[in-house]
Coordinates of C-alpha atoms and ligand atoms in Angstrom, one line a residue:
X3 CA 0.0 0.0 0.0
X4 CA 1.3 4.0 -0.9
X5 CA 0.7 6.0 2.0
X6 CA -2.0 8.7 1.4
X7 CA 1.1 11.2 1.4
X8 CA 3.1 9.6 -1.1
X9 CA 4.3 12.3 -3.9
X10 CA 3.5 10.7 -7.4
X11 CA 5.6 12.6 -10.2
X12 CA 8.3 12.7 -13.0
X13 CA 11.4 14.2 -13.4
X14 CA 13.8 15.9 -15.9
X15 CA 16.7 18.1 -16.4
X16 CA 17.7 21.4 -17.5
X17 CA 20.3 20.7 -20.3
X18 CA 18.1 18.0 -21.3
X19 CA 15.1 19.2 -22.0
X20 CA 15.2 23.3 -22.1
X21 CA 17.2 23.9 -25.2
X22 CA 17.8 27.6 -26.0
X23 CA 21.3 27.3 -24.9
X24 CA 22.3 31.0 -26.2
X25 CA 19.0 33.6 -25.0
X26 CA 17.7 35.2 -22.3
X27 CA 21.2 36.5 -21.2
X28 CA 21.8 32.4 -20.7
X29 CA 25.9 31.3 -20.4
X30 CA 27.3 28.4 -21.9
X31 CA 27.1 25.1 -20.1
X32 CA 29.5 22.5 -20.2
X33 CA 27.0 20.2 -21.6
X34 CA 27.0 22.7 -24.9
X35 CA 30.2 21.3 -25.7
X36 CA 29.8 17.4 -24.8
X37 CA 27.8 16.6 -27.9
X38 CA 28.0 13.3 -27.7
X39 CA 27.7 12.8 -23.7
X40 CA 30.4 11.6 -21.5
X41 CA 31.1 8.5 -24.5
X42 CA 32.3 11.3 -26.9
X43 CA 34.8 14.6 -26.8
X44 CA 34.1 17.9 -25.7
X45 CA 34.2 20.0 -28.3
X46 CA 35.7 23.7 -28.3
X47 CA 32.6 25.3 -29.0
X48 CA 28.8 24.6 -29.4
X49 CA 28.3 22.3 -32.7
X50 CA 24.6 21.5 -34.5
X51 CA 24.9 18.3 -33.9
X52 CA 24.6 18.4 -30.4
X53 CA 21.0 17.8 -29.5
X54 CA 20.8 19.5 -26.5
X55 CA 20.7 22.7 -27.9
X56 CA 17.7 22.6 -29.0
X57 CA 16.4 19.8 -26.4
X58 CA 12.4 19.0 -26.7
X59 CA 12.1 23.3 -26.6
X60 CA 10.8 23.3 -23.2
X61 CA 12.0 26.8 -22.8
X62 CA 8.9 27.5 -25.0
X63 CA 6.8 24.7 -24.2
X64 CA 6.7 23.9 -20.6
X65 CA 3.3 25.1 -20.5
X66 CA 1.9 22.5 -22.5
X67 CA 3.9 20.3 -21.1
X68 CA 3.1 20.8 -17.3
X69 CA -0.3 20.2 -18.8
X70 CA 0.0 17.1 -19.7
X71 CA 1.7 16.3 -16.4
X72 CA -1.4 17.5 -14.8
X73 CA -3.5 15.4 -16.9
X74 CA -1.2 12.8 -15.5
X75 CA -1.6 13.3 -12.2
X76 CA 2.2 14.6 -11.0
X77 CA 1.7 15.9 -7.8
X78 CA 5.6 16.7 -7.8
X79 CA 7.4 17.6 -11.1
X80 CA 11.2 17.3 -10.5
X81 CA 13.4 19.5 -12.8
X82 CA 17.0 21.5 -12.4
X83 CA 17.4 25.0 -12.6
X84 CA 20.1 25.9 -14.8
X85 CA 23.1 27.5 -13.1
X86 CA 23.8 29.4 -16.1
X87 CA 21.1 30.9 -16.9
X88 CA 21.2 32.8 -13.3
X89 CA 25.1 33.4 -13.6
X90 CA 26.4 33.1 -17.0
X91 CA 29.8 32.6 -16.3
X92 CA 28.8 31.7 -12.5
X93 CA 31.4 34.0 -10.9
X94 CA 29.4 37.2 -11.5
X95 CA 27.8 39.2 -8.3
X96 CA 24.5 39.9 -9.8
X97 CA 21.8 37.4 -11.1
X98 CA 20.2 37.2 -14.7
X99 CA 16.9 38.7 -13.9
X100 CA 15.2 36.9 -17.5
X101 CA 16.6 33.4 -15.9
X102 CA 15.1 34.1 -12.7
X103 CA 11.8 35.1 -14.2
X104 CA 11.7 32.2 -16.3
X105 CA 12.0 29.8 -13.5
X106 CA 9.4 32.2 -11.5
X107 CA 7.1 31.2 -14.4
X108 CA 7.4 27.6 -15.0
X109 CA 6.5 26.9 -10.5
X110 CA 3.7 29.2 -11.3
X111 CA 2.4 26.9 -13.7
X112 CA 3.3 24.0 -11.8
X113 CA 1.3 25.6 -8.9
X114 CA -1.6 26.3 -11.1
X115 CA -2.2 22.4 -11.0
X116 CA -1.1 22.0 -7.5
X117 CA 2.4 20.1 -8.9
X118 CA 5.0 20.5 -6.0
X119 CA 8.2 21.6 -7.6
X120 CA 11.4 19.6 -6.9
X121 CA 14.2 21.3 -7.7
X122 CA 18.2 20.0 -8.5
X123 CA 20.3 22.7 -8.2
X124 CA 22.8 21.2 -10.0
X125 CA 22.1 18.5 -12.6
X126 CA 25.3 18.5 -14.8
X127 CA 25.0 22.0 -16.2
X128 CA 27.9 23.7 -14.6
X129 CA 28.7 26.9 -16.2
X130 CA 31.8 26.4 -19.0
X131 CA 33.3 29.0 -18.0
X132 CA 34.1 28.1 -14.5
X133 CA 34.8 24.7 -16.1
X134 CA 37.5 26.4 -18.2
X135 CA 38.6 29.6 -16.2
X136 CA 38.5 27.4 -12.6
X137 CA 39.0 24.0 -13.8
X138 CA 35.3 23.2 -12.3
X139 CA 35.1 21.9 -8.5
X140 CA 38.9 21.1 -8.2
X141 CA 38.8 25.1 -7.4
X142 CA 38.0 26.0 -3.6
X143 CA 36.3 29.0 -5.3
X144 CA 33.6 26.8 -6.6
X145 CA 32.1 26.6 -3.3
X146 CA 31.5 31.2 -2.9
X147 CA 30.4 30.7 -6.3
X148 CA 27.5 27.7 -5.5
X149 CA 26.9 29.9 -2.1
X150 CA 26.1 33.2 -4.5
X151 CA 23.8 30.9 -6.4
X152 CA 21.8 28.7 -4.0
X153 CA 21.4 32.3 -1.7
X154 CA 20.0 34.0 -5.1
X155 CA 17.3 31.2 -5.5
X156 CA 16.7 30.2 -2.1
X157 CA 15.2 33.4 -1.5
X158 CA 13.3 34.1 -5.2
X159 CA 12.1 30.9 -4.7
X160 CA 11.4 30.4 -1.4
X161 CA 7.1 30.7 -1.0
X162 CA 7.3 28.7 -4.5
X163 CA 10.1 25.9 -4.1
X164 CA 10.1 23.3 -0.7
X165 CA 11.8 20.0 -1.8
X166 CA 15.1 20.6 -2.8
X167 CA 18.3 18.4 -4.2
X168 CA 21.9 20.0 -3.8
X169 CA 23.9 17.8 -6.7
X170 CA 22.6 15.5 -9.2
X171 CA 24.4 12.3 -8.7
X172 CA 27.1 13.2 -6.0
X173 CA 29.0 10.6 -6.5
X174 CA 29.2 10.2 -10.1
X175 CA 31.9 12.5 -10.0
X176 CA 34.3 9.9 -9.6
X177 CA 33.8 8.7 -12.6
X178 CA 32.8 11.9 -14.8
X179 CA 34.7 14.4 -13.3
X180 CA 34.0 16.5 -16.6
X181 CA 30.2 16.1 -16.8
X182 CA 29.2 15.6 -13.2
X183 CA 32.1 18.0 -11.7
X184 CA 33.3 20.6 -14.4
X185 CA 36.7 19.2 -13.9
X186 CA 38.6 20.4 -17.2
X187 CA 41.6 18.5 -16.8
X188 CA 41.7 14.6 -18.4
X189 CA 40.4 12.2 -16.2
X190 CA 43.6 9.9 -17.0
X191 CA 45.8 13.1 -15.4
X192 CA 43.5 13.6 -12.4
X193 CA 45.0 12.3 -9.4
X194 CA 42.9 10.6 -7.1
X195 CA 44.1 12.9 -4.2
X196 CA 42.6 15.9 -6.8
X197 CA 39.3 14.4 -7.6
X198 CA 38.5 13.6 -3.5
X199 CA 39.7 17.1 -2.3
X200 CA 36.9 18.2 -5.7
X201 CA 34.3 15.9 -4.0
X202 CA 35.4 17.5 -0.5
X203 CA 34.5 21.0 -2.1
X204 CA 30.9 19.7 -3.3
X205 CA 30.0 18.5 0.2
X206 CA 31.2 21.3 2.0
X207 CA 29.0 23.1 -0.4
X208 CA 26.2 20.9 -0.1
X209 CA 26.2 21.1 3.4
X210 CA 26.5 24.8 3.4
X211 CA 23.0 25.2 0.9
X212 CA 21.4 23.0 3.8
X213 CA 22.8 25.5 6.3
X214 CA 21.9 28.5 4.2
X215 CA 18.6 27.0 3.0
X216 CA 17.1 26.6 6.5
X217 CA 18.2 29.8 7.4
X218 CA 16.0 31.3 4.4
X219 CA 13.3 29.1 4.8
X220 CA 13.0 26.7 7.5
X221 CA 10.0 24.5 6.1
X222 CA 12.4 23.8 3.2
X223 CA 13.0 19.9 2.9
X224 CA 16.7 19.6 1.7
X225 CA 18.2 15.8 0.3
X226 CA 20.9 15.1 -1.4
X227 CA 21.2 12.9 -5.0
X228 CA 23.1 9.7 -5.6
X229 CA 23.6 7.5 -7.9
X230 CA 21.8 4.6 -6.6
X231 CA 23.0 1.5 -7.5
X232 CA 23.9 -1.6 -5.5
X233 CA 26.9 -3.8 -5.4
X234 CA 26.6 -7.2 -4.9
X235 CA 28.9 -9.9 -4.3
X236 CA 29.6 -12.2 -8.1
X237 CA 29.8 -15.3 -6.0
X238 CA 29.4 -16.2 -2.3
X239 CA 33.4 -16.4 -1.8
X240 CA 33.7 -13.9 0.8
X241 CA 36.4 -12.1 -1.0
X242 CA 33.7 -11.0 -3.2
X243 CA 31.6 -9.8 -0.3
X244 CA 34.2 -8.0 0.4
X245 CA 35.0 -6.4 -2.7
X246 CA 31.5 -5.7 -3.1
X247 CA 31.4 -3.6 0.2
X248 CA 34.5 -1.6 -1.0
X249 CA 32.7 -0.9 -3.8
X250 CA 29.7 0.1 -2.4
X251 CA 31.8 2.3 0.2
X252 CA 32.4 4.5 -2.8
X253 CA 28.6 5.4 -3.1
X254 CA 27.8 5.7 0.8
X255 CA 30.9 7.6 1.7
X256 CA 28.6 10.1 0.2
X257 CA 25.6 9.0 2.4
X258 CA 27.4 9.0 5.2
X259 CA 28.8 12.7 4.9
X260 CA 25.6 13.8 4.3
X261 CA 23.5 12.1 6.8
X262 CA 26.0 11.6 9.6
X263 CA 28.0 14.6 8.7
X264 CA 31.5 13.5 9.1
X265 CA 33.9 11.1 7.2
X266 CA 33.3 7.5 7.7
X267 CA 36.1 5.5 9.6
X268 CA 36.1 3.0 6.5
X269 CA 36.8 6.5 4.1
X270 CA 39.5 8.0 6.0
X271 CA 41.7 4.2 5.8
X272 CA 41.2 4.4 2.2
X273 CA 42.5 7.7 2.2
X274 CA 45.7 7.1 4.2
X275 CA 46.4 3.5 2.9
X276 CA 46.9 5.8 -0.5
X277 CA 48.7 8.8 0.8
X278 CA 45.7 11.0 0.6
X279 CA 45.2 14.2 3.0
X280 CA 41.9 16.0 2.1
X281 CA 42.1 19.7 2.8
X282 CA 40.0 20.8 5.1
X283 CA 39.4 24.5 5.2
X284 CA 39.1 26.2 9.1
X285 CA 35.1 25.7 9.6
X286 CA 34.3 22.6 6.9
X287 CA 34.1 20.2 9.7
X288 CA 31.6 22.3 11.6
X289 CA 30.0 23.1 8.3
X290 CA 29.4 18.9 7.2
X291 CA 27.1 18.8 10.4
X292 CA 24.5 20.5 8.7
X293 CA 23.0 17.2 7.6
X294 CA 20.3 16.3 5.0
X295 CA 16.3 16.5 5.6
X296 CA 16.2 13.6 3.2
X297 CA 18.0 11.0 0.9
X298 CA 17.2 11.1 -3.1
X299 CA 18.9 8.5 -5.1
X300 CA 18.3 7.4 -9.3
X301 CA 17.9 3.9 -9.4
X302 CA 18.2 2.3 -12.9
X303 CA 21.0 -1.1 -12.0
X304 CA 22.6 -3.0 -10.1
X305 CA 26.1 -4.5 -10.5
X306 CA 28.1 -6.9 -8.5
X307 CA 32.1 -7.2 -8.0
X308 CA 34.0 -9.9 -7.8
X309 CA 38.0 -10.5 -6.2
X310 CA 38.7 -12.7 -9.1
X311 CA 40.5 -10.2 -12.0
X312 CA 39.9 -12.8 -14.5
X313 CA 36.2 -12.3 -14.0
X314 CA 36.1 -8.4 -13.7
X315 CA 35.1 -6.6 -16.6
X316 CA 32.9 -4.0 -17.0
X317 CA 29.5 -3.6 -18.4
X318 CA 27.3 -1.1 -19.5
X319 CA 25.7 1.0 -16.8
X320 CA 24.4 4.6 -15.1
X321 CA 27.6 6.2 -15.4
X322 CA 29.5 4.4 -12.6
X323 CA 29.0 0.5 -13.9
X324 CA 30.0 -2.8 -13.0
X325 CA 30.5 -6.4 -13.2
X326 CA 27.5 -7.3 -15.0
X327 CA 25.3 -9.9 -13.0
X328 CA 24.7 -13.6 -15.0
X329 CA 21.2 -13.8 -13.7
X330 CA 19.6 -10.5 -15.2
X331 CA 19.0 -9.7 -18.4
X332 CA 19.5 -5.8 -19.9
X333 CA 17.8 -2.9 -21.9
X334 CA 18.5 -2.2 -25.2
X335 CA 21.0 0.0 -23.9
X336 CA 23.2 -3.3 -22.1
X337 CA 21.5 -1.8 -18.6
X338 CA 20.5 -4.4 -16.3
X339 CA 17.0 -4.5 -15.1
X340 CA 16.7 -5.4 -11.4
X341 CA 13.5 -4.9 -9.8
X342 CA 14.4 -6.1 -6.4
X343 CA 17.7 -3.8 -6.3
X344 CA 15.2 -1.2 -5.6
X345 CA 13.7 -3.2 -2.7
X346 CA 17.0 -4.1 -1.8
X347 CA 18.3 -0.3 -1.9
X348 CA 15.5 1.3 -0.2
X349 CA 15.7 -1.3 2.8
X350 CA 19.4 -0.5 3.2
X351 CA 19.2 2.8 3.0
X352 CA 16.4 3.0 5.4
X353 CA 18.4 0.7 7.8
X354 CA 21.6 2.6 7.5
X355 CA 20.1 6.1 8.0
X356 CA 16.2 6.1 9.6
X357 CA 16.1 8.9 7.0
X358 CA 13.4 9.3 4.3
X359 CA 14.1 8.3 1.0
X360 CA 12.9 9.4 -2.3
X361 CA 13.3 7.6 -5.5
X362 CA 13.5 10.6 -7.7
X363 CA 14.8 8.8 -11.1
X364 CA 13.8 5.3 -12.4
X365 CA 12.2 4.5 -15.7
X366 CA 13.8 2.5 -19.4
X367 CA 15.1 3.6 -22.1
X368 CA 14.3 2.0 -25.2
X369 CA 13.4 3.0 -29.1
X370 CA 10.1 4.0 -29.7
X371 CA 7.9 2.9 -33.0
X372 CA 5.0 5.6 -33.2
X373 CA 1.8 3.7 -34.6
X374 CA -1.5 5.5 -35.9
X375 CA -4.5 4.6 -34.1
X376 CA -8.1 3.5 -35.8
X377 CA -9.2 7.0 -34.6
X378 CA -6.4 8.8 -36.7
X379 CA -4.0 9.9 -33.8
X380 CA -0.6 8.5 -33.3
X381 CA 1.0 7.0 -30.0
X382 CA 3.1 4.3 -29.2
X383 CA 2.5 0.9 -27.6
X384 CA 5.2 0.9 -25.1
X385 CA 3.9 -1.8 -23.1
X386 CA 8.3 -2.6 -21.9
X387 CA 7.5 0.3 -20.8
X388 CA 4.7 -0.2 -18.3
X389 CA 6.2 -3.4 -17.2
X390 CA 9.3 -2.4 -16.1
X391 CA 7.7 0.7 -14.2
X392 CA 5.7 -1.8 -12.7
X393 CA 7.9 -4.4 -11.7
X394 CA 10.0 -1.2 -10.2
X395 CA 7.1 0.2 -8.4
X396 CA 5.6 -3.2 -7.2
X397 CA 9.0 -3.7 -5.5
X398 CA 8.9 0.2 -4.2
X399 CA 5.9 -1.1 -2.2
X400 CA 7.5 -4.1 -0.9
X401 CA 9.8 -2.1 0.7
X402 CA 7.2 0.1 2.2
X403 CA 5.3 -3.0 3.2
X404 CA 9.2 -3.5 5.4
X405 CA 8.5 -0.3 6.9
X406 CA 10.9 1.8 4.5
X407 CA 9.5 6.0 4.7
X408 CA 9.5 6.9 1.2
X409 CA 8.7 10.1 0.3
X410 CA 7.8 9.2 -3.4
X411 CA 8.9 8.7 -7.3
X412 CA 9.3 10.9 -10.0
X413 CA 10.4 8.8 -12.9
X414 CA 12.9 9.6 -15.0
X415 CA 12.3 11.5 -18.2
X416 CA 8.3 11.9 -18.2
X417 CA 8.7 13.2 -21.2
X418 CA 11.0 12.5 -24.0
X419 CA 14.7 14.4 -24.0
X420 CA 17.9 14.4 -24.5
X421 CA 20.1 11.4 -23.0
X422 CA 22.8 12.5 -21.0
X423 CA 25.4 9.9 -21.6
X424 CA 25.2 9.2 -24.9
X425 CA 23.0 13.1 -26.0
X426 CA 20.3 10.6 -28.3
X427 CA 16.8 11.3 -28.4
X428 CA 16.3 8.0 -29.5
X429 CA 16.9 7.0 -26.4
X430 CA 13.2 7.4 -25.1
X431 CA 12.1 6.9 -21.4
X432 CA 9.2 9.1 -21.8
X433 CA 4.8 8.8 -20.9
X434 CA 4.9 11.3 -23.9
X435 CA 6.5 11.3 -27.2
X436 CA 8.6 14.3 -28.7
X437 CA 8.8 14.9 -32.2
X438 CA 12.1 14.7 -32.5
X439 CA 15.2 12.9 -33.9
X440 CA 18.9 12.5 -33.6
X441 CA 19.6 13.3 -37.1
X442 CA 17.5 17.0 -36.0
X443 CA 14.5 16.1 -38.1
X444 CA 11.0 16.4 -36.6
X445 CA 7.8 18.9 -35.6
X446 CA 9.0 18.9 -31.8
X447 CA 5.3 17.9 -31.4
X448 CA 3.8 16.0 -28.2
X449 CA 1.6 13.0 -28.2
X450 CA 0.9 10.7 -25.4
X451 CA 2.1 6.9 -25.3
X452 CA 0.0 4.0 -23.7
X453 CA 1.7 4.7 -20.8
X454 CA 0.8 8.4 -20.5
X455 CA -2.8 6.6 -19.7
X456 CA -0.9 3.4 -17.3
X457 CA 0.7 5.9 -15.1
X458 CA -2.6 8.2 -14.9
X459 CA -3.9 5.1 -13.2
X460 CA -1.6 4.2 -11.0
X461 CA -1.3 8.1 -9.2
X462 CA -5.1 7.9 -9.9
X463 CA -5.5 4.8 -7.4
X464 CA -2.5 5.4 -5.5
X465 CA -0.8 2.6 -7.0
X466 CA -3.6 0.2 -6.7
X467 CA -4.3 -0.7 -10.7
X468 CA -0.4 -1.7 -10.6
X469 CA -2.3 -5.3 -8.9
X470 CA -4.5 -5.2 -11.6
Ligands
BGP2 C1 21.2 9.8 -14.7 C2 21.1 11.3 -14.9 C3 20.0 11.8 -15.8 C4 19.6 10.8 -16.8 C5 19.6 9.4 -16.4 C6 19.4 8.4 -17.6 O1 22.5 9.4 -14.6 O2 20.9 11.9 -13.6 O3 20.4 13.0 -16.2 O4 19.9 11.1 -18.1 O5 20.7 9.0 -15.8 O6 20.6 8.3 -18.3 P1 20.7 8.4 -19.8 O7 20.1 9.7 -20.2 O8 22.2 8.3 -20.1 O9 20.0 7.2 -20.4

């Protein structure tokens, strides 16, 4: 059973969706030169074929859009505001009053339908030209810069915003420092003691919007983001138990900051053993207390590990990756499809931290065939689809049925947009179908797939027609 308070919704992202890279007094982004997401180069300047400059056009469109999601049902939307459309370059004292304004206008809407806005402050969007003039989050001076930011929207938004996420995917910086962290420099000449003193800087500054957030507002419900995904062991030799908790370390060192608000013991051996010594500025220990109102995580896969190198190769995954498990089989993407990692992830999250959770990304993407109806109008008969949402959200209940507190889902890309590891739009996860395609062909036009009229049933009933 949902609890009666449980937050039914979908989520996107800025860079994915917005397009209209250039107006409005917007900056570059450094997802206006990744053109072909984190598998491809950056390029030196903004080229046509990189789809996110145009997105689906929400910029123009969200109207319609937040439309549909109310024919839907959302009772959250989840979407990022783009840093650089407040501060251009992101170092500038003044905001971008037409970014402001925009944002301004798209809660109204969502208000107009009684959607609760749920908002990442940072979903992979840093501004290019902190990327190139600070080399990203590796620069101390990140963290003023994030501070000038979240203080500008905190308080413009702060009768129309309450759920808020500090990072997209924390922890995927460890293995995107470009994309995820702004970190210009090669990842092959980043040394690890430079990319954990650039994840030091993040959680100082996470902990800091908490600090400064609750100071602006103190009904304001502040989580952090990971990138959920669950290690397990390859076989039941316990050196691959063991290597499967080090893995996993490396997602809840995260966690643990943010929730406990101090380095783990497990973190600060792995650090030593390798000759690490994070910086600490006077005040960041203080500053990590200011721990999380709740925990967000995606959840797409799960992955195991195993101690046997003959065995450990990678597959294909949500950024971070890992052995790929023999007993699951994968999207068309070479994702695995777990249900019961979500069951399994809630419960150890809950367990770990007696903090809410909320799955705020979930969903499959997969190509779309667009078919004509007998009535004339086109949609597509994504029933993969509908079955993995429902094997997901069956499994979301389980864990509720343990006694897990989730806040709710918002699953990812409710509409149609950009990927943001590979930049397709063929890669589909959408309830509603965008006219678009990779080679920039299409009306941009919106039509609602099978699904659009699934998930309407399942907020409808509170998730009861998933037993149907
Ligand atoms: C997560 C990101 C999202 C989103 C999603 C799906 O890592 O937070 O931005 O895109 O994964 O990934 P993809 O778009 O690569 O299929």
């Amino acid at each position: 059973m949902f609890p009666e308070k449980f937050l039914w919704g979908g989520a996107v992202a800025a860079n994915q969706c917005e397009g209209v890279y250039q107006e409005d007094g917007k900056g570059l982004s450094i997802q206006d030169v990744l053109p072909h997401g984190i598998k491809g180069a950056r390029t030196a300047k903004p080229t046509p074929d990189n789809m996110k400059l145009i997105g689906i056009d929400f910029y123009h469109r969200y109207k319609e859009d937040i439309r549909l999601f109310a024919e839907m049902g959302f009772q959250v939307f989840r979407l990022s505001i783009a840093w650089s459309r407040i501060f251009p370059k992101g170092d500038e004292k003044e905001p971008n009053e037409k970014g402001l304004r925009f944002y301004d206008d798209v809660f109204d809407e969502c208000h107009k339908y009684g959607i609760e806005p749920l908002v990442t402050i940072s979903h992979y969007e840093t501004p290019l030209y902190l990327a190139e003039h600070y080399n990203g989050w590796l620069s101390r001076e990140l963290v003023g810069f994030y501070e000038r930011y979240v203080r500008t929207i905190f308080t413009r938004y702060k009768d129309k915003v309450k759920y808020w996420l500090t990072f997209n995917e924390i922890n995927s910086i460890l293995e995107s420092p470009f994309m995820s962290g702004g970190i210009s420099t090669p990842k092959e000449e980043l040394t690890e003691a430079q990319l954990y003193q650039a994840v030091h800087h993040e959680l100082v500054a996470s902990a800091l919007a908490v600090k400064i957030g609750h100071e602006i507002n103190p009904e304001f419900k502040i989580g952090c983001m990971i990138l959920g995904m669950p290690v397990y062991p390859l076989t039941p030799d316990p050196q691959d138990v063991i290597r499967a908790m080090e893995e996993d370390r490396k997602n809840d060192m995260f966690t643990d900051i943010h929730v406990r608000g101090k380095y783990p013991g497990y973190m600060k051996r792995y650090l030593k053993e390798r000759g690490i010594t994070v910086h600490f500025e006077d005040g960041d220990a203080q500053l990590l207390k200011n721990t999380v109102d709740f925990i967000s995580f995606s959840y797409y896969v799960s992955v195991c590990a195993t101690a046997d190198t003959s065995k450990n190769r990678r597959g294909e995954g949500n950024l971070l990756g890992g052995v790929p498990n023999p007993t699951l089989r994968a999207s068309e993407w070479g994702w695995q499809i777990d249900p019961m990692g979500l069951r399994y992830i809630l419960n150890r999250l809950w367990d770990k931290y007696q903090k809410p959770l909320f799955v705020v990304e979930n969903g499959l993407g997969a190509v779309d065939r667009p078919v004509e109806t007998e009535d004339g109008t086109m949609t597509v008969e994504d029933d993969y689809r509908i079955a993995y949402m429902r094997d997901h959200l069956l499994q979301l209940e389980e864990a509720l049925a343990d006694g897990v507190d989730v806040m709710g889902y918002t699953s990812w890309g409710c509409i149609d947009l950009v990927s943001a590891s590979t930049a397709e739009l063929k890669k589909r996860y959408g309830f509603i179908y965008v006219d678009r395609n990779d080679d920039g062909s299409g009306t941009l036009k919106r039509m609602k797939k099978k699904s659009f009229y699934w998930y309407k049933d399942v907020i409808a009933s509170n998730g009861k027609s998933l037993h149907a």
